[in-house]
Tab-separated table of C-alpha atoms in Angstrom:
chain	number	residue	atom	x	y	z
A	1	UNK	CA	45.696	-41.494	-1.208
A	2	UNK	CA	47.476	-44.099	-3.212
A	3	UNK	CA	45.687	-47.505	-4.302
A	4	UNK	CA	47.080	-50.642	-3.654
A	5	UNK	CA	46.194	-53.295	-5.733
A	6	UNK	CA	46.075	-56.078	-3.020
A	7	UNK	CA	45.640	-59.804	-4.451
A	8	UNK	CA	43.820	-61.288	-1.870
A	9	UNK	CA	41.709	-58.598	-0.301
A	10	UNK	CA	38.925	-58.765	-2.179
A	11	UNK	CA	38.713	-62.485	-1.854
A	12	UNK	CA	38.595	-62.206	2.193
A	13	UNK	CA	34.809	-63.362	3.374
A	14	UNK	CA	34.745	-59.654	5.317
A	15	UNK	CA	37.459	-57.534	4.524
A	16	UNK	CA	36.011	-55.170	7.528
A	17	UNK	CA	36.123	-57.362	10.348
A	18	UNK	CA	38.483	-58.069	12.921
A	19	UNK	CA	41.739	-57.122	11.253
A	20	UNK	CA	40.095	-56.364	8.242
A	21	UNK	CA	39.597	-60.367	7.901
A	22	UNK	CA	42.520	-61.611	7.837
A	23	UNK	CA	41.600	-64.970	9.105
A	24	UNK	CA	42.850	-64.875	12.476
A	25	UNK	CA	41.586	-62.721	16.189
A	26	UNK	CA	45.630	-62.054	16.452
A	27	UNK	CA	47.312	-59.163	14.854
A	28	UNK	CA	50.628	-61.252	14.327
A	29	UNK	CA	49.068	-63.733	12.918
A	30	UNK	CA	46.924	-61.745	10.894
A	31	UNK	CA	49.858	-59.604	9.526
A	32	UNK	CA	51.361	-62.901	8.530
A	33	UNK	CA	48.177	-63.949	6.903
A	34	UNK	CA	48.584	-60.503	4.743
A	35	UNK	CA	52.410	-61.139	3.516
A	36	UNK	CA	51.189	-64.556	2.688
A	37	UNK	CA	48.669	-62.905	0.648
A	38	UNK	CA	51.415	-60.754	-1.071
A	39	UNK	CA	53.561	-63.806	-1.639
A	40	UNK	CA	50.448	-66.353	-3.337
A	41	UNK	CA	50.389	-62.995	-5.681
A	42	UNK	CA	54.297	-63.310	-6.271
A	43	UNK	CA	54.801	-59.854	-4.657
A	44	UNK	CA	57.381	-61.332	-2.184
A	45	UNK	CA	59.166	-64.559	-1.438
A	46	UNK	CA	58.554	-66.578	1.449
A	47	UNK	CA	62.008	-65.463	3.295
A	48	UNK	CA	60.425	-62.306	3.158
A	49	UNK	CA	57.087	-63.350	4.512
A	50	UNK	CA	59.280	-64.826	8.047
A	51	UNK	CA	61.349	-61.645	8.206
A	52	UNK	CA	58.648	-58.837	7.647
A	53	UNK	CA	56.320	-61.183	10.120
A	54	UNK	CA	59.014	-61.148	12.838
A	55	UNK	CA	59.812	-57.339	12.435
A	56	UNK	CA	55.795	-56.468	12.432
A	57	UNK	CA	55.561	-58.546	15.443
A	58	UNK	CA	57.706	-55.752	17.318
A	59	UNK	CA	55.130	-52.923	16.567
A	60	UNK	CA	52.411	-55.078	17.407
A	61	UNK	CA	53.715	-55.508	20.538
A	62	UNK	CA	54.393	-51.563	20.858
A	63	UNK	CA	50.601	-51.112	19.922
A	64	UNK	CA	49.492	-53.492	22.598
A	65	UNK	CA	51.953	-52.077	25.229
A	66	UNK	CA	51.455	-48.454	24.755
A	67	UNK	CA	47.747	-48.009	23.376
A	68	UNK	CA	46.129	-51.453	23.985
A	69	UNK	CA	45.326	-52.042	20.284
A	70	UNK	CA	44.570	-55.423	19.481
A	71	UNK	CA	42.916	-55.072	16.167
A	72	UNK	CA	44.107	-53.563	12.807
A	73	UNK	CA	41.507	-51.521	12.025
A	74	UNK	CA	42.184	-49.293	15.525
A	75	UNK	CA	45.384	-48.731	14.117
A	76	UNK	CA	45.740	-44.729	12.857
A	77	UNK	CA	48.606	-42.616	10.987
A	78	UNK	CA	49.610	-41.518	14.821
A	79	UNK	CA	50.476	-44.721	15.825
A	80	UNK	CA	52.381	-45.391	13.111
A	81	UNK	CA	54.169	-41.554	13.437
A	82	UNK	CA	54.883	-42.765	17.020
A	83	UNK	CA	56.319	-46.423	16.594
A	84	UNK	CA	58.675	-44.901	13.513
A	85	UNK	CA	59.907	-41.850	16.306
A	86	UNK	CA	60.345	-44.965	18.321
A	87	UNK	CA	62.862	-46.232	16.011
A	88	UNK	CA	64.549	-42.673	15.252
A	89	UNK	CA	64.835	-42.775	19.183
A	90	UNK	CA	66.607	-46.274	19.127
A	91	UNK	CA	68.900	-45.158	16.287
A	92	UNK	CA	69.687	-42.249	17.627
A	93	UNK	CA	70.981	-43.554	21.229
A	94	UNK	CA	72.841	-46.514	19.241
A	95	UNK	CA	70.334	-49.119	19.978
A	96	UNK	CA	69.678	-50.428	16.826
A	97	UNK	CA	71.242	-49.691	13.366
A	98	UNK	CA	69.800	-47.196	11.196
A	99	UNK	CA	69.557	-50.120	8.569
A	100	UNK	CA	67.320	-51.958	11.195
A	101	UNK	CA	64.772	-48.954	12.017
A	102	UNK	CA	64.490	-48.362	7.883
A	103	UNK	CA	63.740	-52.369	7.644
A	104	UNK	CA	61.165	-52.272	10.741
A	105	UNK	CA	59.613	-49.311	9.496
A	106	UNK	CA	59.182	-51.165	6.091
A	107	UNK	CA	57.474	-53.793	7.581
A	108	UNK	CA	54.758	-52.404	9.090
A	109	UNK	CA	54.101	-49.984	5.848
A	110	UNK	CA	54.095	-53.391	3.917
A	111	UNK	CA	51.392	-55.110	6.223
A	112	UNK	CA	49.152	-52.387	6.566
A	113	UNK	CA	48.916	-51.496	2.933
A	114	UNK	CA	48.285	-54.815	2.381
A	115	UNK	CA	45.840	-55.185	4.777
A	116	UNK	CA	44.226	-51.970	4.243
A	117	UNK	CA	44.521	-51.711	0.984
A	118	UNK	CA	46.147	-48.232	0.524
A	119	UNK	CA	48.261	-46.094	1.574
A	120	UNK	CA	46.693	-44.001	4.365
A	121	UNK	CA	48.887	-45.066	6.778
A	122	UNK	CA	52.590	-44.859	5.615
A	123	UNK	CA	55.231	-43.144	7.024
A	124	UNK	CA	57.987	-43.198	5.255
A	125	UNK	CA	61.973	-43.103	6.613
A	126	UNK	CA	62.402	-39.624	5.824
A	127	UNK	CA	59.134	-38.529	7.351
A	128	UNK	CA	59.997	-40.343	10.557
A	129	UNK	CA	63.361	-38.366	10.216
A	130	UNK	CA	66.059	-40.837	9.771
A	131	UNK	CA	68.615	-40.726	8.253
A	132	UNK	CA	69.712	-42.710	4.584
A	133	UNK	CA	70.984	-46.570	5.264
A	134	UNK	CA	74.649	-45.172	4.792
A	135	UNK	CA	73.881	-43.145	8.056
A	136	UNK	CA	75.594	-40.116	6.686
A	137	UNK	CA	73.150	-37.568	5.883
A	138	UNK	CA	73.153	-35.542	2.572
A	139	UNK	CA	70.353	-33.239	2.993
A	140	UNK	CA	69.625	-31.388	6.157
A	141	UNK	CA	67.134	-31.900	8.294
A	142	UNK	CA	67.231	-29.307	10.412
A	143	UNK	CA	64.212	-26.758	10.970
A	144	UNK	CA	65.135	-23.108	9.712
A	145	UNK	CA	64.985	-20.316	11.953
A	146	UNK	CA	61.977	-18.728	9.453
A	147	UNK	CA	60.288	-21.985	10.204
A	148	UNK	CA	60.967	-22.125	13.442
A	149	UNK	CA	59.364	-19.040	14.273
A	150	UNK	CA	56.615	-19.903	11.842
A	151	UNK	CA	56.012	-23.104	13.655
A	152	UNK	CA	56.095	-21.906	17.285
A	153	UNK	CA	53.195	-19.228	16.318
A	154	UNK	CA	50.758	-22.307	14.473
A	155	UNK	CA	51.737	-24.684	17.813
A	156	UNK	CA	49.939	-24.279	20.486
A	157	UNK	CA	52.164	-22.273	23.880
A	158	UNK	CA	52.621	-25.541	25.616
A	159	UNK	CA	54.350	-27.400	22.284
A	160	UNK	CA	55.235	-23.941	21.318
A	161	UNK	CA	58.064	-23.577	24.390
A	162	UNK	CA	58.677	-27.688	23.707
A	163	UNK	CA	59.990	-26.964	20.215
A	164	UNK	CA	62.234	-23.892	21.799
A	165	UNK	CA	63.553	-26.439	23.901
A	166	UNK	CA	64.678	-28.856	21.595
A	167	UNK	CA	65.753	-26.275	19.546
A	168	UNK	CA	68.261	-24.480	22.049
A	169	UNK	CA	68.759	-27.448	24.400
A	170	UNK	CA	69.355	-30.623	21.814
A	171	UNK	CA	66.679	-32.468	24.015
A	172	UNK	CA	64.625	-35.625	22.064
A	173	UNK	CA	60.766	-34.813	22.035
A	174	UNK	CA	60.074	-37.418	25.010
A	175	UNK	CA	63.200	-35.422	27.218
A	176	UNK	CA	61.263	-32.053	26.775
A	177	UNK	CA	58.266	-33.540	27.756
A	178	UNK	CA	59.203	-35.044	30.780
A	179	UNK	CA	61.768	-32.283	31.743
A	180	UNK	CA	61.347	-30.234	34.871
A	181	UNK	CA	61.747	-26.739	33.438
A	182	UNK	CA	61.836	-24.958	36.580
A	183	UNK	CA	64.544	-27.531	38.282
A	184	UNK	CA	66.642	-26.583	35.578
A	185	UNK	CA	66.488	-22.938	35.207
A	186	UNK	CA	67.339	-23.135	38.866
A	187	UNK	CA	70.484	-25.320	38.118
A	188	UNK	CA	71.446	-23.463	35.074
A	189	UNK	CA	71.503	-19.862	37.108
A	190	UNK	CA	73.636	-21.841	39.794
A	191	UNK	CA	76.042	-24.276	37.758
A	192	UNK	CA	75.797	-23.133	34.480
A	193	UNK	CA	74.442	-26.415	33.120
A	194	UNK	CA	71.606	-28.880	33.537
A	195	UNK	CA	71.452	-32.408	34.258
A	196	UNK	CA	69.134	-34.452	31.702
A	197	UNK	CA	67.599	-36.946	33.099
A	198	UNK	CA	64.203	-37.828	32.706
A	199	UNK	CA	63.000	-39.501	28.850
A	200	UNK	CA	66.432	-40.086	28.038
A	201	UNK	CA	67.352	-43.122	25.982
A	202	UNK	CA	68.706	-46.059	27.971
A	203	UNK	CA	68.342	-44.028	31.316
A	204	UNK	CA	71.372	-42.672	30.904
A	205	UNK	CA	71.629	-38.811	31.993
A	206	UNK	CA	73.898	-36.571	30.375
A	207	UNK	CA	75.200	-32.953	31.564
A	208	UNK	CA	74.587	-30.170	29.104
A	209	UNK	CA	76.592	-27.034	29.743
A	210	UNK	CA	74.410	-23.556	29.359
A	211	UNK	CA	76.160	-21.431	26.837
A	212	UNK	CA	73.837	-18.837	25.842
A	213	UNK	CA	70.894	-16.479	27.002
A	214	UNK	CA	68.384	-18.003	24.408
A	215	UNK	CA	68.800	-21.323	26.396
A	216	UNK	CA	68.314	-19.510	29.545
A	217	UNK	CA	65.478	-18.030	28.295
A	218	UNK	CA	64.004	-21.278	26.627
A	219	UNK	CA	63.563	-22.394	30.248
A	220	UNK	CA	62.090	-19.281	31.653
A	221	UNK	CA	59.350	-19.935	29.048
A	222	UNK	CA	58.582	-23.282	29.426
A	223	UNK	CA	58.828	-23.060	33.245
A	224	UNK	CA	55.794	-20.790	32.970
A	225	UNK	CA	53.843	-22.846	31.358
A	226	UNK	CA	54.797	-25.723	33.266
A	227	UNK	CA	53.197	-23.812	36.809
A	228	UNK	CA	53.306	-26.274	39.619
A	229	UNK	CA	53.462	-29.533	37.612
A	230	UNK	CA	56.998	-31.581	37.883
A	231	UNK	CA	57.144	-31.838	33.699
A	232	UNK	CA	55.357	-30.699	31.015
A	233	UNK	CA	52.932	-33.354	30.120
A	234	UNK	CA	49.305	-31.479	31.121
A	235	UNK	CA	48.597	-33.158	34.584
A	236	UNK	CA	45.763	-34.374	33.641
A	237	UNK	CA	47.530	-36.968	30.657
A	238	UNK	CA	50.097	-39.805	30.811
A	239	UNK	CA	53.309	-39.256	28.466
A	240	UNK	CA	51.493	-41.455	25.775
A	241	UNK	CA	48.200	-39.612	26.146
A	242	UNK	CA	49.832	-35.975	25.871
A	243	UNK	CA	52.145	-37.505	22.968
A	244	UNK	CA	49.297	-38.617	20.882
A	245	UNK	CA	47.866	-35.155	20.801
A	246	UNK	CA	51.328	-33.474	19.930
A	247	UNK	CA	51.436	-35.920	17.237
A	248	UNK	CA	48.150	-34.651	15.603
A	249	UNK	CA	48.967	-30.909	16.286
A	250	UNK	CA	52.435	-31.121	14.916
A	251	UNK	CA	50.688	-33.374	11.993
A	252	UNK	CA	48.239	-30.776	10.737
A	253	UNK	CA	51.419	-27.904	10.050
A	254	UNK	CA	53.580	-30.559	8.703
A	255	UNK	CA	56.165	-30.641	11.725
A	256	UNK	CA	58.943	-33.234	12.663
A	257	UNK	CA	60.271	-32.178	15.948
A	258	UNK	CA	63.381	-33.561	16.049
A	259	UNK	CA	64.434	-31.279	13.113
A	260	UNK	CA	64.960	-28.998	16.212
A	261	UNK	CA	67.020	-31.371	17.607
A	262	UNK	CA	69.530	-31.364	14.009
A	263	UNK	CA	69.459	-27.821	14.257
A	264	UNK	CA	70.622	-27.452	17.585
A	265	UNK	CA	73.701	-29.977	16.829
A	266	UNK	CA	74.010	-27.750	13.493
A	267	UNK	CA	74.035	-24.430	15.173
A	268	UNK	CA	76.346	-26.320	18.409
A	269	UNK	CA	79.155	-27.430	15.815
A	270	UNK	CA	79.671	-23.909	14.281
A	271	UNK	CA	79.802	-22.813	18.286
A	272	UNK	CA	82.316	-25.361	19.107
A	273	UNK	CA	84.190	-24.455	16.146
A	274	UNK	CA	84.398	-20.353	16.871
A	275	UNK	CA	85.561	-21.426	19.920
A	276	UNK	CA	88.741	-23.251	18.687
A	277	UNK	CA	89.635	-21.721	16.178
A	278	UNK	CA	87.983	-17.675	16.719
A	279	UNK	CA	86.560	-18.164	13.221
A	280	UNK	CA	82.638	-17.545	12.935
A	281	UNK	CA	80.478	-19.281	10.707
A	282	UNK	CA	82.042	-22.487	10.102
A	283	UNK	CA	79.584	-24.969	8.744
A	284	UNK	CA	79.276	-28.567	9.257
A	285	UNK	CA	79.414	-30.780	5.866
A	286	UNK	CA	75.498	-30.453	4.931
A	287	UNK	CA	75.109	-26.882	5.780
A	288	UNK	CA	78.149	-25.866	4.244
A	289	UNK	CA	77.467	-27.603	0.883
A	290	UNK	CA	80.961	-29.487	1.314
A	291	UNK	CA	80.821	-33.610	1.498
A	292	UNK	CA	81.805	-34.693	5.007
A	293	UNK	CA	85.932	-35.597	4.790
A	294	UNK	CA	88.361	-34.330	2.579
A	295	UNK	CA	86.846	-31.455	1.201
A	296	UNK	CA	85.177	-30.316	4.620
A	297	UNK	CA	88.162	-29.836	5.762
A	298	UNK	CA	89.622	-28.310	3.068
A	299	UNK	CA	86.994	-25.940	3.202
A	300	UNK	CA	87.960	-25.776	7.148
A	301	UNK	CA	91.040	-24.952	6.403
A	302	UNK	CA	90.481	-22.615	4.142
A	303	UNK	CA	87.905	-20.632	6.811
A	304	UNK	CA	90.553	-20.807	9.171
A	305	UNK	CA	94.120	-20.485	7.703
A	306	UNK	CA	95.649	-23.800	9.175
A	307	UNK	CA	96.369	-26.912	7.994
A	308	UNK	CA	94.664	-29.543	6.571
A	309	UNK	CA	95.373	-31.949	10.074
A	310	UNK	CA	94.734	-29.244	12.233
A	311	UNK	CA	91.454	-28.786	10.607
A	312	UNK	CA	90.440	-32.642	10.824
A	313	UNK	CA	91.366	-32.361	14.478
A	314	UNK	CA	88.783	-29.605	14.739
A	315	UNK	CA	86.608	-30.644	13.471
A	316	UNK	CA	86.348	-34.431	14.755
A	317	UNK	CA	86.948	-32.423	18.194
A	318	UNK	CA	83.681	-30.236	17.595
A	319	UNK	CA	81.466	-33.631	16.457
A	320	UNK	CA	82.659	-35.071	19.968
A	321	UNK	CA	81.346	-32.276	21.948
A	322	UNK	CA	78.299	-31.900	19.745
A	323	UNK	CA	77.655	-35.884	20.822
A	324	UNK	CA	78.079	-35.540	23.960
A	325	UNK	CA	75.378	-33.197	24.597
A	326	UNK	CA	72.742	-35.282	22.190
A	327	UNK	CA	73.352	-37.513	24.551
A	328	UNK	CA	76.123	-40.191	23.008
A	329	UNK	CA	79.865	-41.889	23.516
A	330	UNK	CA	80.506	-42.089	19.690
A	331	UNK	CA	80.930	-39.488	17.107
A	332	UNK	CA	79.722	-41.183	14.621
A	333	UNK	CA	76.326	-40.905	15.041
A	334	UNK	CA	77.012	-36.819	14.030
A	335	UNK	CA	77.087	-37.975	10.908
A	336	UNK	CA	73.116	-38.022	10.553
A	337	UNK	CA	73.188	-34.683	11.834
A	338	UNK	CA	76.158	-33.108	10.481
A	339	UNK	CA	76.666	-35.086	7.371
């Protein structure tokens, strides 16, 4: 646990109270009340006071929404874990900028260490699993296979056949959840795809096309443990309930879900590219150690035994298809996945 030396804590009549006595019953106003505190020690400007109080003001309203918290001091590392996979989420489905969820996120880190007076609850970008402010990522993300099957024996069965899921399917941790197994091993034995549906960003379904036995088989699992329920959330929890408790499980092993979901584009882009070109094992930029561009597709190219253009229309035509099933209508957002 890292200290904070907080000018202005110490002076607060009780720092335990309310929102650790900040001065005010209201947890905007109270977060306010501790960047002012940063700013009479010179820590940051007044701009920055406005802009930080106005972005805190969002997860504030996300704590009062989804938990009821009113007060700082209810506030744990899960919340924060959830609000910052809130973000991801937002990125992810083009809602917000992946500049905006790395500011957001910094806001409420800055507060609450300043409130707080450490750093207990922090969750850094990378933790919450976004990707750099360029967008382009430059280390993977993705979960190895040896962790994978390292991770699905510490996880419970229930999270367990969740991470399989997300693994072989692409889904977002909130899409598993809420997913109707059953329903879809059903559809995938008839029509050789599934319609995603429930969780998704923006309500927008998408059609995923089944590919492989080990998807197939990810839903025979799952649909097990699912029984007679329509998803599987436990019926006895809400979504938020059921999430706070994956949160802690995956927390104690160390593991971000959706690096399931950047191995499942990772492993989908060397598919798409067998496909078109008959060539196996053709890596996307950050597994293949080449920067995303020209030398990807030299090293393309090279794999293959075509030209430079042909291999830059493979490959943008493998991050299309690779979007499309994580749910998108722009390629670009591959780029935190694929580099």
């Amino acid at each position: 646990m890292t200290k904070i030396t907080t000018i202005g804590r110490h002076e607060r009549a009780n720092p335990n109270s309310k929102n650790f006595g900040l001065g005010s019953r209201d947890i905007k106003q109270a977060a306010k009340n501790a960047l002012h505190e940063k700013s009479n020690a010179s820590q940051v400007g007044f701009t920055t006071v406005s802009v930080q109080s106005n972005r805190f003001s969002q997860f504030a309203n996300y704590l009062k929404d989804e938990h009821g918290i009113k007060d700082m001091r209810d506030i744990e590392k899960e919340h924060v874990a959830q609000y910052a996979d809130e973000l991801q989420a937002k990125f992810d489905c083009g809602a917000i900028g992946v500049k905006t969820a790395h500011d957001y996120l910094s806001a409420v880190n800055s507060v609450l260490s300043q409130a707080i007076g450490n750093n207990t609850l922090r969750v850094t970008a990378s933790e919450a699993g976004l990707p750099n402010r360029s967008g382009i990522a430059t280390d993977s993300k993705a979960i190895s296979n040896e962790r994978h099957e390292q991770v699905k024996n510490e996880l419970s069965p229930r999270l367990s056949a969740i991470a399989e899921m997300q693994r072989q399917l692409g889904f977002r941790f909130e899409e598993a959840a809420k997913s109707n197994p059953s329903a879809m091993l059903q559809e995938a034995t008839q029509k050789h795809a599934i319609t995603i549906s429930d969780g998704t960003k923006g309500g927008q379904s998408r059609v995923l096309p089944i590919s492989s036995q080990s998807q197939i088989d990810a839903l025979k699992s799952a649909s097990v443990i699912q029984g007679q329920h329509n998803s599987m959330i436990p019926s006895h929890q809400s979504y938020i309930q059921f999430s706070r408790v994956v949160y802690r499980e995956h927390g104690k092993i160390g593991h971000q879900s959706h690096g399931e979901r950047h191995a499942f584009a990772q492993n989908s882009y060397s598919n798409h590219m067998l496909n078109q070109t008959g060539t196996r094992d053709i890596k996307c930029p950050i597994s293949s150690g080449h920067c995303r561009g020209e030398a990807h597709h030299q090293y393309i190219a090279s794999k293959v035994g075509c030209t430079i253009q042909e291999a830059k229309a493979f490959d943008a035509n493998a991050r299309m298809l690779v979007a499309e099933e994580l749910g998108h209508h722009r390629t670009d957002i591959t780029n935190a996945y694929l580099g």
